[in-house]
Structure formats: C-alpha cells, structure tokens
C-alpha cells in the first residue's frame, strides 16, 4: 500500500479551508493507504505561540482529526514533536537546502512581510516539512494549493540527497483536490482563508456555532452583480462561496449554479449557511464526545509509537548513508 503523510498546524482554530483543502482528503485516503496524520506543533512555533493556547489547540486539532472521520485504527494520529526523528532529519535536510531556495518560498514572503523581526525557524521550516514527508518515504501528500511549492522543494531535496549519497528517497507526489484547494477569505477573496487571520469574520472555524456560521456567511463579501455564477477571474467572492457550497453539499459546481439560476445572492447565501451547518454539526458533536472521553491522549501516544518505528528506520539508514558513526 502507498504511504501518505500530512499535517496541520495547531496555530489557531481550524477553518473550513483546512477542512476542504486537507482534512476531508485525509479521511478519504485512510481506507487504502498507510496513513500518518500529524498535528505539526514544531511548525506552529515558527511564529510566537502562547504555551497554554498551543497545548489546548494541539489537543483540539487532534480531536478534530478524529471527529472529521480519521479512524485511529486505520491511520496514525500523533503530535509531530512526539516523533523526535522529524527534527533530526530536518536538521540534516537543512544542510542540503540553499538560502536562495528558502528565499523563494512564497509562504515565507507572506508570513514575514512587514515584520520587524522574523525567526530563523520560519525561514528554514520547509526543510523540516521535507523531513516530515521523507522520514516515511511517503508517496502521497494531501495538501491545499498553498503547500505545492513546499512539496516541490521536498522533491528537490530528495533528488539532491539521492544523487549525493545514493538512491534512497522516493519522490512524493502532492494530492491536491481539483475543487477547494484554495478556499478564500470571506472578507477578501484575494487572500486564502487562514486560521491565523486576526479577523474572525474572514473564516468559518470548524467549531463555530450555527448562528456564528449564519452571521459570517450573510456578511461575506459578494459583488454588485446578481448572478450566482462560477467565474473565479471576474466573480472571485461568489465563486468562493459556490466552491464551499459544492464541497459541503456534494453537488458539483454546475449543479449549484443551476439550482440558483435566476436567483439573487440572498437566498443562495441563506441556503449556503444551512449546508455548512449541516456538514459541521455531526463533526462538532463527535468532537465534544471525544474531548469529554479524554481518549485523545492515548490515541496520540499509540500513533506516535507506530510512526516512530517507521521514522527510526529511515533515520538510521540516512545517518549511515551520510557517514555518521553508528551509536
Ligand atoms: N484556505 C485554504 N484552502 C484550502 N486548503 C487550505 N489549507 C490551509 N488553508 C487553506 C491547507 O490546510 C492544511 C494545513 O495547513 P497548515 O496548518 O499546515 O498551515 P497553512 O497552510 O499555513 O494554513 P493556515 O490555515 O493558513 O494556517 P496559518 O494561518 O497558521 O498559516 C495544508 O494542507 C494547507 O494547504
């Protein structure tokens, strides 16, 4: 079976963007792949985090993985920091990465823009992400569009390692959904929906109440037109809402357009809110049950134990290939 690896940062409340772009695909892939899904806390600390918030968000994100439908009997669910081999391989791959490559990463440019001081971790984190993937020799990496560039760097580093030290790593492929790979902010369709956006109205959080969801969707920016038509170049706001509708209802984009032909934005938005509420309500109920049961800590421990076995084997091989003296 092919191997799958992906992760989500506990850097805020998970959004509908994280769900549609990544989490939903984790759930689909677990049935016929060997899957490792991590809460990537080492990535989250590349920007300052309050320790108490980080702990709570980490447990919350792990519980959301399970609430969204990841079955811990099928897929390993764990904290990145619990599998220490990630950081070790991350350092080794950092030494293979050039400054120029890291400077070209658009996510670094976006997250460092306008900041007086930027941590070195934010700069080198794509090498750690490469280690996350390569430590399992993953074949497939389900991610949203924004992570495509980091995946390309991972492939470059795998190739560089192989040509320098001997053929070892497989070339991982991104698994990017055709629809929903980039869900945009509700208040500004030129920016992706992001959990660290300080404006709560820009995103739908997976744990928002039905009323919060209704309010946010009713206030979502549209255009001065009237047609519910999918046209990302000319109608980016409405196209984003159609994408969300499609992803939460199971209808195709064309079916959504047909359903609202001749109708105004008002009824479309009202129905969209109910479609999102219906998609999230069962997930939220499962989330509450999981948090109450306290089972998440043992799920994380078991996931980390299984993942560590795979990771340790790769690390030992890599150390040997690079010329480290055996322990
Ligand atoms: N808006 C989005 N649309 C589709 N997919 C998205 N992803 C993130 N935003 C969208 C995908 O979610 C996965 C987890 O992302 P991450 O937590 O590793 O960090 P990120 O990509 O930087 O996501 P955020 O929400 O924007 O977090 P912050 O604000 O902390 O930087 C990835 O597969 C990502 O592609």
GROMACS .gro file of N, CA, C and O in nm, residues 20 24 242-253 255-256 259-260 271-272 274-276 278-279:
model
  100
   20UNK      N    1  -1.163   2.155   0.390
   20UNK     CA    2  -1.189   2.121   0.249
   20UNK      C    3  -1.058   2.091   0.176
   20UNK      O    4  -1.050   1.995   0.100
   24UNK      N    5  -1.057   1.663   0.472
   24UNK     CA    6  -1.153   1.574   0.404
   24UNK      C    7  -1.079   1.468   0.322
   24UNK      O    8  -1.123   1.354   0.312
  242UNK      N    9  -1.956   2.945  -0.397
  242UNK     CA   10  -2.007   2.828  -0.472
  242UNK      C   11  -1.919   2.706  -0.441
  242UNK      O   12  -1.968   2.595  -0.423
  243UNK      N   13  -1.788   2.729  -0.436
  243UNK     CA   14  -1.696   2.618  -0.407
  243UNK      C   15  -1.728   2.558  -0.270
  243UNK      O   16  -1.735   2.435  -0.253
  244UNK      N   17  -1.750   2.646  -0.171
  244UNK     CA   18  -1.782   2.597  -0.036
  244UNK      C   19  -1.913   2.518  -0.040
  244UNK      O   20  -1.925   2.409   0.017
  245UNK      N   21  -2.011   2.573  -0.111
  245UNK     CA   22  -2.141   2.506  -0.123
  245UNK      C   23  -2.121   2.366  -0.182
  245UNK      O   24  -2.170   2.266  -0.129
  246UNK      N   25  -2.047   2.362  -0.292
  246UNK     CA   26  -2.026   2.235  -0.361
  246UNK      C   27  -1.957   2.134  -0.269
  246UNK      O   28  -1.999   2.019  -0.258
  247UNK      N   29  -1.853   2.178  -0.200
  247UNK     CA   30  -1.775   2.087  -0.115
  247UNK      C   31  -1.852   2.039   0.007
  247UNK      O   32  -1.828   1.930   0.055
  248UNK      N   33  -1.944   2.121   0.056
  248UNK     CA   34  -2.019   2.081   0.176
  248UNK      C   35  -2.148   2.006   0.142
  248UNK      O   36  -2.205   1.940   0.228
  249UNK      N   37  -2.196   2.019   0.017
  249UNK     CA   38  -2.324   1.956  -0.018
  249UNK      C   39  -2.305   1.829  -0.101
  249UNK      O   40  -2.396   1.748  -0.111
  250UNK      N   41  -2.187   1.818  -0.164
  250UNK     CA   42  -2.167   1.703  -0.254
  250UNK      C   43  -2.217   1.732  -0.395
  250UNK      O   44  -2.203   1.649  -0.484
  251UNK      N   45  -2.281   1.848  -0.417
  251UNK     CA   46  -2.326   1.884  -0.553
  251UNK      C   47  -2.205   1.935  -0.632
  251UNK      O   48  -2.112   1.991  -0.572
  252UNK      N   49  -2.208   1.919  -0.763
  252UNK     CA   50  -2.100   1.976  -0.843
  252UNK      C   51  -2.120   2.127  -0.854
  252UNK      O   52  -2.231   2.178  -0.826
  253UNK      N   53  -2.016   2.196  -0.898
  253UNK     CA   54  -2.026   2.341  -0.916
  253UNK      C   55  -2.139   2.374  -1.014
  253UNK      O   56  -2.221   2.465  -0.991
  255UNK      N   57  -2.406   2.202  -1.079
  255UNK     CA   58  -2.537   2.177  -1.016
  255UNK      C   59  -2.576   2.292  -0.923
  255UNK      O   60  -2.692   2.331  -0.915
  256UNK      N   61  -2.477   2.347  -0.854
  256UNK     CA   62  -2.506   2.461  -0.765
  256UNK      C   63  -2.551   2.581  -0.851
  256UNK      O   64  -2.652   2.646  -0.821
  259UNK      N   65  -2.900   2.531  -0.970
  259UNK     CA   66  -3.001   2.544  -0.864
  259UNK      C   67  -3.036   2.691  -0.837
  259UNK      O   68  -3.150   2.721  -0.802
  260UNK      N   69  -2.940   2.780  -0.856
  260UNK     CA   70  -2.965   2.922  -0.822
  260UNK      C   71  -2.977   3.012  -0.946
  260UNK      O   72  -2.969   3.134  -0.934
  271UNK      N   73  -2.915   2.953   0.203
  271UNK     CA   74  -2.905   2.807   0.189
  271UNK      C   75  -2.762   2.761   0.216
  271UNK      O   76  -2.741   2.656   0.276
  272UNK      N   77  -2.666   2.840   0.170
  272UNK     CA   78  -2.525   2.801   0.191
  272UNK      C   79  -2.497   2.785   0.340
  272UNK      O   80  -2.432   2.689   0.383
  274UNK      N   81  -2.699   2.700   0.572
  274UNK     CA   82  -2.757   2.575   0.624
  274UNK      C   83  -2.678   2.453   0.577
  274UNK      O   84  -2.664   2.355   0.650
  275UNK      N   85  -2.626   2.461   0.454
  275UNK     CA   86  -2.545   2.350   0.401
  275UNK      C   87  -2.419   2.333   0.488
  275UNK      O   88  -2.380   2.222   0.524
  276UNK      N   89  -2.356   2.446   0.524
  276UNK     CA   90  -2.232   2.439   0.605
  276UNK      C   91  -2.266   2.391   0.746
  276UNK      O   92  -2.197   2.304   0.801
  278UNK      N   93  -2.510   2.197   0.835
  278UNK     CA   94  -2.538   2.052   0.831
  278UNK      C   95  -2.411   1.971   0.817
  278UNK      O   96  -2.402   1.860   0.870
  279UNK      N   97  -2.315   2.022   0.743
  279UNK     CA   98  -2.189   1.949   0.726
  279UNK      C   99  -2.111   1.945   0.859
  279UNK      O  100  -2.050   1.844   0.893
   0.00000   0.00000   0.00000
